[in-house]
């Protein structure tokens, strides 16, 4: 488990809707505070099977200008996975991840939370040669990292 607390002065932050509209600027917006935690767990259930999870919490606050929001990072994120290695040359990795809402503009526009299911396979063809392929968003869910752009 990791915990952190960071105080920053003279933070450079994206500020949206500067003149003319729909433009942004990177500005020194003063003091900010970031804090959070991360927790990782994993378990080797069988010789061929490993399961695990990761949880992240991050809060970012502008102290000098609290009306400005930091963008692109969800406050909570959860990832659960399993890795199956049925043979010495094949590995399959399945994961699901959940992200809470995030701000997509410093003015407070939000992109909603979402959950994804991902699947990946790796094949070792030779000692130093391999192939990998996968599908992210296996359930074909509509989601946005930035509001208005699915």
Short mmCIF file of N, CA and C in Angstrom, two decimals:
data_model
loop_
_atom_site.label_atom_id
_atom_site.label_comp_id
_atom_site.label_asym_id
_atom_site.label_seq_id
_atom_site.Cartn_x
_atom_site.Cartn_y
_atom_site.Cartn_z
N UNK A 1 0.85 -1.18 0.00
CA UNK A 1 0.00 0.00 0.00
C UNK A 1 0.89 1.24 0.00
N UNK A 2 0.54 2.19 -0.83
CA UNK A 2 1.27 3.45 -0.92
C UNK A 2 0.33 4.59 -0.56
N UNK A 3 0.84 5.55 0.18
CA UNK A 3 0.12 6.77 0.52
C UNK A 3 0.99 7.95 0.10
N UNK A 4 0.37 9.03 -0.34
CA UNK A 4 1.16 10.20 -0.67
C UNK A 4 0.37 11.48 -0.42
N UNK A 5 1.11 12.53 -0.19
CA UNK A 5 0.57 13.87 0.02
C UNK A 5 1.59 14.85 -0.56
N UNK A 6 1.15 15.67 -1.50
CA UNK A 6 2.06 16.59 -2.19
C UNK A 6 1.46 17.99 -2.17
N UNK A 7 2.24 18.97 -1.77
CA UNK A 7 1.84 20.36 -1.87
C UNK A 7 2.73 21.02 -2.92
N UNK A 8 2.10 21.76 -3.81
CA UNK A 8 2.82 22.38 -4.93
C UNK A 8 2.51 23.87 -4.94
N UNK A 9 3.53 24.67 -5.13
CA UNK A 9 3.28 26.09 -5.37
C UNK A 9 3.69 26.36 -6.82
N UNK A 10 3.04 27.30 -7.43
CA UNK A 10 3.30 27.63 -8.84
C UNK A 10 2.97 26.45 -9.75
N UNK A 11 1.79 25.86 -9.56
CA UNK A 11 1.36 24.73 -10.41
C UNK A 11 1.01 25.26 -11.80
N UNK A 12 1.44 24.55 -12.81
CA UNK A 12 1.06 24.87 -14.19
C UNK A 12 -0.12 23.97 -14.52
N UNK A 13 -1.24 24.59 -14.87
CA UNK A 13 -2.49 23.87 -15.05
C UNK A 13 -3.17 24.33 -16.33
N UNK A 14 -3.90 23.42 -16.96
CA UNK A 14 -4.69 23.77 -18.13
C UNK A 14 -5.90 24.59 -17.67
N UNK A 15 -6.10 25.74 -18.31
CA UNK A 15 -7.26 26.59 -18.03
C UNK A 15 -8.05 26.70 -19.33
N UNK A 16 -9.28 26.22 -19.30
CA UNK A 16 -10.13 26.19 -20.49
C UNK A 16 -10.91 27.48 -20.66
N UNK A 17 -11.40 27.66 -21.89
CA UNK A 17 -12.30 28.76 -22.27
C UNK A 17 -11.68 30.13 -22.05
N UNK A 18 -10.41 30.26 -22.39
CA UNK A 18 -9.80 31.59 -22.45
C UNK A 18 -10.23 32.20 -23.78
N UNK A 19 -10.18 33.52 -23.91
CA UNK A 19 -10.65 34.16 -25.14
C UNK A 19 -9.73 33.79 -26.29
N UNK A 20 -10.22 33.50 -27.47
CA UNK A 20 -11.60 33.21 -27.83
C UNK A 20 -12.07 31.87 -27.25
N UNK A 21 -13.38 31.61 -27.25
CA UNK A 21 -13.92 30.39 -26.65
C UNK A 21 -13.35 29.12 -27.28
N UNK A 22 -13.43 28.04 -26.54
CA UNK A 22 -12.99 26.70 -26.96
C UNK A 22 -11.48 26.56 -27.07
N UNK A 23 -10.74 27.49 -26.52
CA UNK A 23 -9.29 27.38 -26.46
C UNK A 23 -8.88 27.21 -25.01
N UNK A 24 -7.69 26.67 -24.81
CA UNK A 24 -7.17 26.57 -23.45
C UNK A 24 -5.75 27.10 -23.42
N UNK A 25 -5.31 27.38 -22.20
CA UNK A 25 -3.96 27.89 -21.98
C UNK A 25 -3.37 27.17 -20.78
N UNK A 26 -2.08 26.94 -20.80
CA UNK A 26 -1.39 26.44 -19.62
C UNK A 26 -0.97 27.65 -18.81
N UNK A 27 -1.45 27.71 -17.56
CA UNK A 27 -1.21 28.89 -16.73
C UNK A 27 -0.67 28.48 -15.37
N UNK A 28 0.09 29.38 -14.76
CA UNK A 28 0.49 29.22 -13.36
C UNK A 28 -0.72 29.64 -12.53
N UNK A 29 -1.36 28.68 -11.87
CA UNK A 29 -2.59 28.98 -11.13
C UNK A 29 -2.37 28.99 -9.62
N UNK A 30 -1.13 28.96 -9.16
CA UNK A 30 -0.87 29.10 -7.73
C UNK A 30 -0.58 27.80 -7.02
N UNK A 31 -1.19 27.65 -5.83
CA UNK A 31 -0.92 26.49 -4.98
C UNK A 31 -1.92 25.37 -5.22
N UNK A 32 -1.42 24.13 -5.08
CA UNK A 32 -2.27 22.95 -5.26
C UNK A 32 -1.86 21.88 -4.25
N UNK A 33 -2.78 20.95 -4.05
CA UNK A 33 -2.53 19.83 -3.14
C UNK A 33 -3.01 18.56 -3.84
N UNK A 34 -2.14 17.54 -3.86
CA UNK A 34 -2.48 16.22 -4.39
C UNK A 34 -2.29 15.22 -3.27
N UNK A 35 -3.24 14.31 -3.11
CA UNK A 35 -3.04 13.24 -2.13
C UNK A 35 -3.84 12.02 -2.56
N UNK A 36 -3.43 10.87 -2.06
CA UNK A 36 -4.12 9.66 -2.43
C UNK A 36 -3.42 8.42 -1.91
N UNK A 37 -3.87 7.30 -2.45
CA UNK A 37 -3.30 6.02 -2.05
C UNK A 37 -3.45 5.02 -3.19
N UNK A 38 -2.66 3.97 -3.09
CA UNK A 38 -2.74 2.88 -4.06
C UNK A 38 -2.53 1.58 -3.30
N UNK A 39 -3.35 0.60 -3.64
CA UNK A 39 -3.28 -0.70 -2.99
C UNK A 39 -3.21 -1.77 -4.07
N UNK A 40 -2.22 -2.66 -3.97
CA UNK A 40 -2.05 -3.77 -4.91
C UNK A 40 -2.09 -5.07 -4.15
N UNK A 41 -2.82 -6.05 -4.68
CA UNK A 41 -2.81 -7.40 -4.11
C UNK A 41 -2.73 -8.38 -5.27
N UNK A 42 -2.02 -9.48 -5.05
CA UNK A 42 -1.98 -10.55 -6.04
C UNK A 42 -1.82 -11.87 -5.32
N UNK A 43 -2.28 -12.92 -5.98
CA UNK A 43 -2.26 -14.24 -5.38
C UNK A 43 -1.99 -15.27 -6.48
N UNK A 44 -1.00 -16.10 -6.26
CA UNK A 44 -0.69 -17.18 -7.19
C UNK A 44 -1.56 -18.36 -6.79
N UNK A 45 -2.76 -18.45 -7.37
CA UNK A 45 -3.74 -19.47 -6.99
C UNK A 45 -3.27 -20.87 -7.36
N UNK A 46 -2.71 -21.00 -8.53
CA UNK A 46 -2.13 -22.25 -9.04
C UNK A 46 -0.82 -21.89 -9.73
N UNK A 47 -0.06 -22.88 -10.07
CA UNK A 47 1.19 -22.61 -10.79
C UNK A 47 0.91 -21.88 -12.10
N UNK A 48 -0.21 -22.18 -12.73
CA UNK A 48 -0.55 -21.57 -14.03
C UNK A 48 -1.50 -20.38 -13.91
N UNK A 49 -1.96 -20.04 -12.69
CA UNK A 49 -2.99 -19.01 -12.55
C UNK A 49 -2.62 -18.00 -11.46
N UNK A 50 -2.61 -16.73 -11.87
CA UNK A 50 -2.37 -15.64 -10.92
C UNK A 50 -3.55 -14.68 -11.01
N UNK A 51 -4.03 -14.23 -9.86
CA UNK A 51 -5.12 -13.26 -9.83
C UNK A 51 -4.65 -12.05 -9.03
N UNK A 52 -5.21 -10.90 -9.34
CA UNK A 52 -4.78 -9.71 -8.62
C UNK A 52 -5.73 -8.55 -8.82
N UNK A 53 -5.47 -7.50 -8.07
CA UNK A 53 -6.28 -6.29 -8.16
C UNK A 53 -5.43 -5.09 -7.75
N UNK A 54 -5.84 -3.94 -8.25
CA UNK A 54 -5.19 -2.67 -7.93
C UNK A 54 -6.29 -1.63 -7.73
N UNK A 55 -6.18 -0.87 -6.65
CA UNK A 55 -7.12 0.22 -6.40
C UNK A 55 -6.31 1.50 -6.23
N UNK A 56 -6.75 2.57 -6.89
CA UNK A 56 -6.09 3.87 -6.77
C UNK A 56 -7.11 4.93 -6.39
N UNK A 57 -6.71 5.78 -5.46
CA UNK A 57 -7.49 6.95 -5.08
C UNK A 57 -6.58 8.16 -5.22
N UNK A 58 -7.05 9.17 -5.94
CA UNK A 58 -6.26 10.40 -6.06
C UNK A 58 -7.20 11.60 -6.00
N UNK A 59 -6.83 12.54 -5.18
CA UNK A 59 -7.58 13.80 -5.11
C UNK A 59 -6.60 14.92 -5.42
N UNK A 60 -7.02 15.80 -6.33
CA UNK A 60 -6.18 16.93 -6.74
C UNK A 60 -7.00 18.21 -6.55
N UNK A 61 -6.48 19.14 -5.78
CA UNK A 61 -7.21 20.36 -5.45
C UNK A 61 -6.34 21.59 -5.73
N UNK A 62 -6.94 22.58 -6.36
CA UNK A 62 -6.27 23.86 -6.53
C UNK A 62 -6.63 24.71 -5.32
N UNK A 63 -5.66 25.04 -4.49
CA UNK A 63 -5.90 25.80 -3.27
C UNK A 63 -6.11 27.27 -3.58
N UNK A 64 -5.32 27.82 -4.49
CA UNK A 64 -5.41 29.25 -4.83
C UNK A 64 -6.66 29.58 -5.63
N UNK A 65 -7.05 28.67 -6.52
CA UNK A 65 -8.22 28.91 -7.37
C UNK A 65 -9.07 27.64 -7.39
N UNK A 66 -9.86 27.41 -6.31
CA UNK A 66 -10.61 26.15 -6.19
C UNK A 66 -11.66 25.94 -7.28
N UNK A 67 -12.05 26.99 -7.99
CA UNK A 67 -13.03 26.82 -9.06
C UNK A 67 -12.43 26.09 -10.26
N UNK A 68 -11.10 26.04 -10.37
CA UNK A 68 -10.44 25.35 -11.47
C UNK A 68 -10.24 23.88 -11.12
N UNK A 69 -10.66 23.00 -12.00
CA UNK A 69 -10.55 21.56 -11.78
C UNK A 69 -9.37 20.99 -12.57
N UNK A 70 -8.68 20.03 -11.97
CA UNK A 70 -7.65 19.29 -12.69
C UNK A 70 -8.34 18.23 -13.54
N UNK A 71 -7.80 17.98 -14.72
CA UNK A 71 -8.51 17.15 -15.69
C UNK A 71 -7.86 15.79 -15.89
N UNK A 72 -8.63 14.89 -16.50
CA UNK A 72 -8.18 13.62 -17.08
C UNK A 72 -7.83 12.50 -16.10
N UNK A 73 -8.05 12.67 -14.82
CA UNK A 73 -7.73 11.61 -13.86
C UNK A 73 -8.96 11.32 -13.01
N UNK A 74 -9.44 10.07 -12.99
CA UNK A 74 -10.57 9.74 -12.12
C UNK A 74 -10.14 9.73 -10.66
N UNK A 75 -11.07 10.02 -9.76
CA UNK A 75 -10.74 10.00 -8.34
C UNK A 75 -10.52 8.56 -7.85
N UNK A 76 -11.28 7.63 -8.39
CA UNK A 76 -11.15 6.22 -8.02
C UNK A 76 -10.95 5.38 -9.28
N UNK A 77 -10.07 4.39 -9.18
CA UNK A 77 -9.86 3.46 -10.29
C UNK A 77 -9.59 2.08 -9.69
N UNK A 78 -10.28 1.09 -10.24
CA UNK A 78 -10.13 -0.28 -9.77
C UNK A 78 -9.82 -1.18 -10.97
N UNK A 79 -8.82 -2.02 -10.83
CA UNK A 79 -8.44 -2.97 -11.87
C UNK A 79 -8.34 -4.35 -11.23
N UNK A 80 -9.02 -5.32 -11.81
CA UNK A 80 -8.91 -6.72 -11.36
C UNK A 80 -8.47 -7.54 -12.57
N UNK A 81 -7.60 -8.53 -12.33
CA UNK A 81 -7.07 -9.29 -13.47
C UNK A 81 -6.82 -10.73 -13.09
N UNK A 82 -6.70 -11.53 -14.12
CA UNK A 82 -6.19 -12.89 -13.95
C UNK A 82 -5.28 -13.20 -15.12
N UNK A 83 -4.20 -13.91 -14.81
CA UNK A 83 -3.22 -14.33 -15.80
C UNK A 83 -3.18 -15.85 -15.80
N UNK A 84 -3.44 -16.43 -16.95
CA UNK A 84 -3.44 -17.89 -17.10
C UNK A 84 -2.30 -18.27 -18.03
N UNK A 85 -1.46 -19.21 -17.60
CA UNK A 85 -0.36 -19.70 -18.42
C UNK A 85 -0.53 -21.22 -18.55
N UNK A 86 -1.36 -21.66 -19.52
CA UNK A 86 -1.63 -23.09 -19.64
C UNK A 86 -0.44 -23.90 -20.16
N UNK A 87 0.45 -23.24 -20.91
CA UNK A 87 1.67 -23.89 -21.41
C UNK A 87 2.84 -22.93 -21.24
N UNK A 88 4.03 -23.39 -21.49
CA UNK A 88 5.20 -22.52 -21.37
C UNK A 88 5.26 -21.47 -22.47
N UNK A 89 4.51 -21.66 -23.55
CA UNK A 89 4.57 -20.73 -24.67
C UNK A 89 3.32 -19.85 -24.84
N UNK A 90 2.29 -20.05 -23.99
CA UNK A 90 1.05 -19.29 -24.11
C UNK A 90 0.68 -18.66 -22.77
N UNK A 91 0.33 -17.37 -22.83
CA UNK A 91 -0.17 -16.68 -21.65
C UNK A 91 -1.40 -15.87 -22.04
N UNK A 92 -2.46 -15.96 -21.23
CA UNK A 92 -3.70 -15.23 -21.47
C UNK A 92 -3.92 -14.30 -20.27
N UNK A 93 -4.23 -13.05 -20.57
CA UNK A 93 -4.43 -12.03 -19.54
C UNK A 93 -5.82 -11.43 -19.72
N UNK A 94 -6.67 -11.54 -18.71
CA UNK A 94 -8.01 -10.94 -18.74
C UNK A 94 -8.09 -9.92 -17.61
N UNK A 95 -8.72 -8.79 -17.89
CA UNK A 95 -8.84 -7.76 -16.86
C UNK A 95 -10.16 -7.02 -17.00
N UNK A 96 -10.58 -6.48 -15.89
CA UNK A 96 -11.71 -5.56 -15.89
C UNK A 96 -11.28 -4.33 -15.11
N UNK A 97 -11.69 -3.18 -15.58
CA UNK A 97 -11.31 -1.95 -14.89
C UNK A 97 -12.52 -1.05 -14.76
N UNK A 98 -12.56 -0.33 -13.65
CA UNK A 98 -13.62 0.63 -13.40
C UNK A 98 -12.99 1.98 -13.09
N UNK A 99 -13.47 3.00 -13.75
CA UNK A 99 -13.01 4.38 -13.54
C UNK A 99 -14.22 5.23 -13.16
N UNK A 100 -14.10 6.03 -12.08
CA UNK A 100 -15.18 6.96 -11.77
C UNK A 100 -15.10 8.15 -12.71
N UNK A 101 -16.05 9.03 -12.59
CA UNK A 101 -16.09 10.22 -13.45
C UNK A 101 -14.78 11.01 -13.33
N UNK A 102 -14.52 11.81 -14.33
CA UNK A 102 -13.34 12.67 -14.33
C UNK A 102 -13.71 14.00 -14.96
N UNK A 103 -13.01 15.03 -14.58
CA UNK A 103 -13.22 16.33 -15.21
C UNK A 103 -12.50 16.33 -16.55
N UNK A 104 -13.18 16.88 -17.58
CA UNK A 104 -12.54 16.97 -18.88
C UNK A 104 -12.24 18.42 -19.27
N UNK A 105 -12.72 19.37 -18.48
CA UNK A 105 -12.31 20.76 -18.64
C UNK A 105 -12.06 21.34 -17.25
N UNK A 106 -11.24 22.36 -17.19
CA UNK A 106 -10.96 22.99 -15.90
C UNK A 106 -12.17 23.74 -15.35
N UNK A 107 -13.17 23.99 -16.20
CA UNK A 107 -14.40 24.64 -15.77
C UNK A 107 -15.34 23.68 -15.05
N UNK A 108 -15.05 22.38 -15.10
CA UNK A 108 -15.85 21.41 -14.37
C UNK A 108 -16.71 20.49 -15.22
N UNK A 109 -16.59 20.55 -16.54
CA UNK A 109 -17.31 19.61 -17.40
C UNK A 109 -16.81 18.20 -17.10
N UNK A 110 -17.74 17.26 -16.97
CA UNK A 110 -17.37 15.90 -16.55
C UNK A 110 -17.61 14.87 -17.65
N UNK A 111 -16.73 13.89 -17.68
CA UNK A 111 -16.95 12.67 -18.45
C UNK A 111 -17.33 11.61 -17.43
N UNK A 112 -18.36 10.84 -17.70
CA UNK A 112 -18.89 9.88 -16.74
C UNK A 112 -17.95 8.70 -16.49
N UNK A 113 -18.24 7.97 -15.43
CA UNK A 113 -17.48 6.77 -15.11
C UNK A 113 -17.80 5.64 -16.07
N UNK A 114 -16.97 4.61 -16.08
CA UNK A 114 -17.18 3.48 -16.98
C UNK A 114 -16.44 2.26 -16.49
N UNK A 115 -16.85 1.11 -17.02
CA UNK A 115 -16.17 -0.16 -16.73
C UNK A 115 -15.84 -0.82 -18.06
N UNK A 116 -14.69 -1.49 -18.12
CA UNK A 116 -14.23 -2.16 -19.33
C UNK A 116 -13.81 -3.59 -19.02
N UNK A 117 -13.91 -4.43 -20.02
CA UNK A 117 -13.41 -5.80 -19.96
C UNK A 117 -12.39 -5.95 -21.09
N UNK A 118 -11.19 -6.43 -20.76
CA UNK A 118 -10.10 -6.54 -21.73
C UNK A 118 -9.55 -7.96 -21.75
N UNK A 119 -9.07 -8.40 -22.90
CA UNK A 119 -8.50 -9.74 -23.06
C UNK A 119 -7.27 -9.65 -23.94
N UNK A 120 -6.20 -10.34 -23.53
CA UNK A 120 -4.93 -10.27 -24.23
C UNK A 120 -4.29 -11.65 -24.22
N UNK A 121 -3.60 -12.01 -25.29
CA UNK A 121 -2.87 -13.28 -25.34
C UNK A 121 -1.46 -13.03 -25.88
N UNK A 122 -0.51 -13.77 -25.31
CA UNK A 122 0.88 -13.69 -25.75
C UNK A 122 1.35 -15.10 -26.08
N UNK A 123 2.02 -15.23 -27.23
CA UNK A 123 2.55 -16.51 -27.67
C UNK A 123 4.06 -16.35 -27.87
N UNK A 124 4.82 -17.22 -27.25
CA UNK A 124 6.27 -17.20 -27.45
C UNK A 124 6.58 -18.16 -28.60
N UNK A 125 7.12 -17.63 -29.69
CA UNK A 125 7.41 -18.43 -30.87
C UNK A 125 8.81 -19.03 -30.81
N UNK A 126 9.72 -18.30 -30.22
CA UNK A 126 11.10 -18.72 -30.09
C UNK A 126 11.63 -18.05 -28.83
N UNK A 127 12.84 -18.34 -28.46
CA UNK A 127 13.39 -17.81 -27.21
C UNK A 127 13.25 -16.29 -27.09
N UNK A 128 13.55 -15.55 -28.15
CA UNK A 128 13.49 -14.09 -28.11
C UNK A 128 12.40 -13.52 -29.03
N UNK A 129 11.54 -14.33 -29.54
CA UNK A 129 10.51 -13.87 -30.48
C UNK A 129 9.14 -14.27 -29.95
N UNK A 130 8.24 -13.32 -29.97
CA UNK A 130 6.88 -13.60 -29.51
C UNK A 130 5.88 -12.77 -30.29
N UNK A 131 4.63 -13.07 -30.05
CA UNK A 131 3.53 -12.36 -30.67
C UNK A 131 2.50 -12.07 -29.59
N UNK A 132 1.87 -10.93 -29.71
CA UNK A 132 0.87 -10.54 -28.72
C UNK A 132 -0.31 -9.91 -29.44
N UNK A 133 -1.51 -10.18 -28.96
CA UNK A 133 -2.71 -9.57 -29.50
C UNK A 133 -3.76 -9.48 -28.42
N UNK A 134 -4.67 -8.55 -28.59
CA UNK A 134 -5.69 -8.42 -27.57
C UNK A 134 -6.83 -7.53 -28.02
N UNK A 135 -7.85 -7.52 -27.19
CA UNK A 135 -9.02 -6.69 -27.43
C UNK A 135 -9.30 -5.92 -26.15
N UNK A 136 -9.28 -4.61 -26.24
CA UNK A 136 -9.72 -3.77 -25.13
C UNK A 136 -11.19 -3.44 -25.34
N UNK A 137 -11.92 -3.30 -24.27
CA UNK A 137 -13.35 -3.01 -24.33
C UNK A 137 -14.09 -4.14 -25.06
N UNK A 138 -13.87 -5.34 -24.59
CA UNK A 138 -14.43 -6.55 -25.21
C UNK A 138 -15.95 -6.50 -25.34
N UNK A 139 -16.63 -5.87 -24.40
CA UNK A 139 -18.10 -5.79 -24.44
C UNK A 139 -18.58 -4.64 -25.33
N UNK A 140 -17.65 -3.91 -25.94
CA UNK A 140 -17.96 -2.82 -26.85
C UNK A 140 -18.84 -1.76 -26.20
N UNK A 141 -18.47 -1.37 -24.98
CA UNK A 141 -19.21 -0.34 -24.24
C UNK A 141 -18.83 1.05 -24.76
N UNK A 142 -19.80 1.93 -24.82
CA UNK A 142 -19.55 3.31 -25.21
C UNK A 142 -19.11 4.08 -23.97
N UNK A 143 -17.93 4.66 -24.01
CA UNK A 143 -17.42 5.42 -22.87
C UNK A 143 -16.59 6.59 -23.36
N UNK A 144 -16.36 7.55 -22.48
CA UNK A 144 -15.61 8.75 -22.84
C UNK A 144 -14.52 9.02 -21.82
N UNK A 145 -13.35 9.37 -22.31
CA UNK A 145 -12.29 9.88 -21.44
C UNK A 145 -12.40 11.40 -21.34
N UNK A 146 -12.95 12.01 -22.38
CA UNK A 146 -13.20 13.44 -22.41
C UNK A 146 -14.66 13.63 -22.79
N UNK A 147 -15.39 14.43 -22.05
CA UNK A 147 -16.81 14.63 -22.30
C UNK A 147 -17.02 15.09 -23.74
N UNK A 148 -17.95 14.43 -24.42
CA UNK A 148 -18.27 14.80 -25.78
C UNK A 148 -17.48 14.06 -26.84
N UNK A 149 -16.50 13.23 -26.45
CA UNK A 149 -15.70 12.48 -27.40
C UNK A 149 -15.69 11.00 -27.02
N UNK A 150 -16.70 10.24 -27.49
CA UNK A 150 -16.75 8.81 -27.11
C UNK A 150 -15.64 8.00 -27.76
#
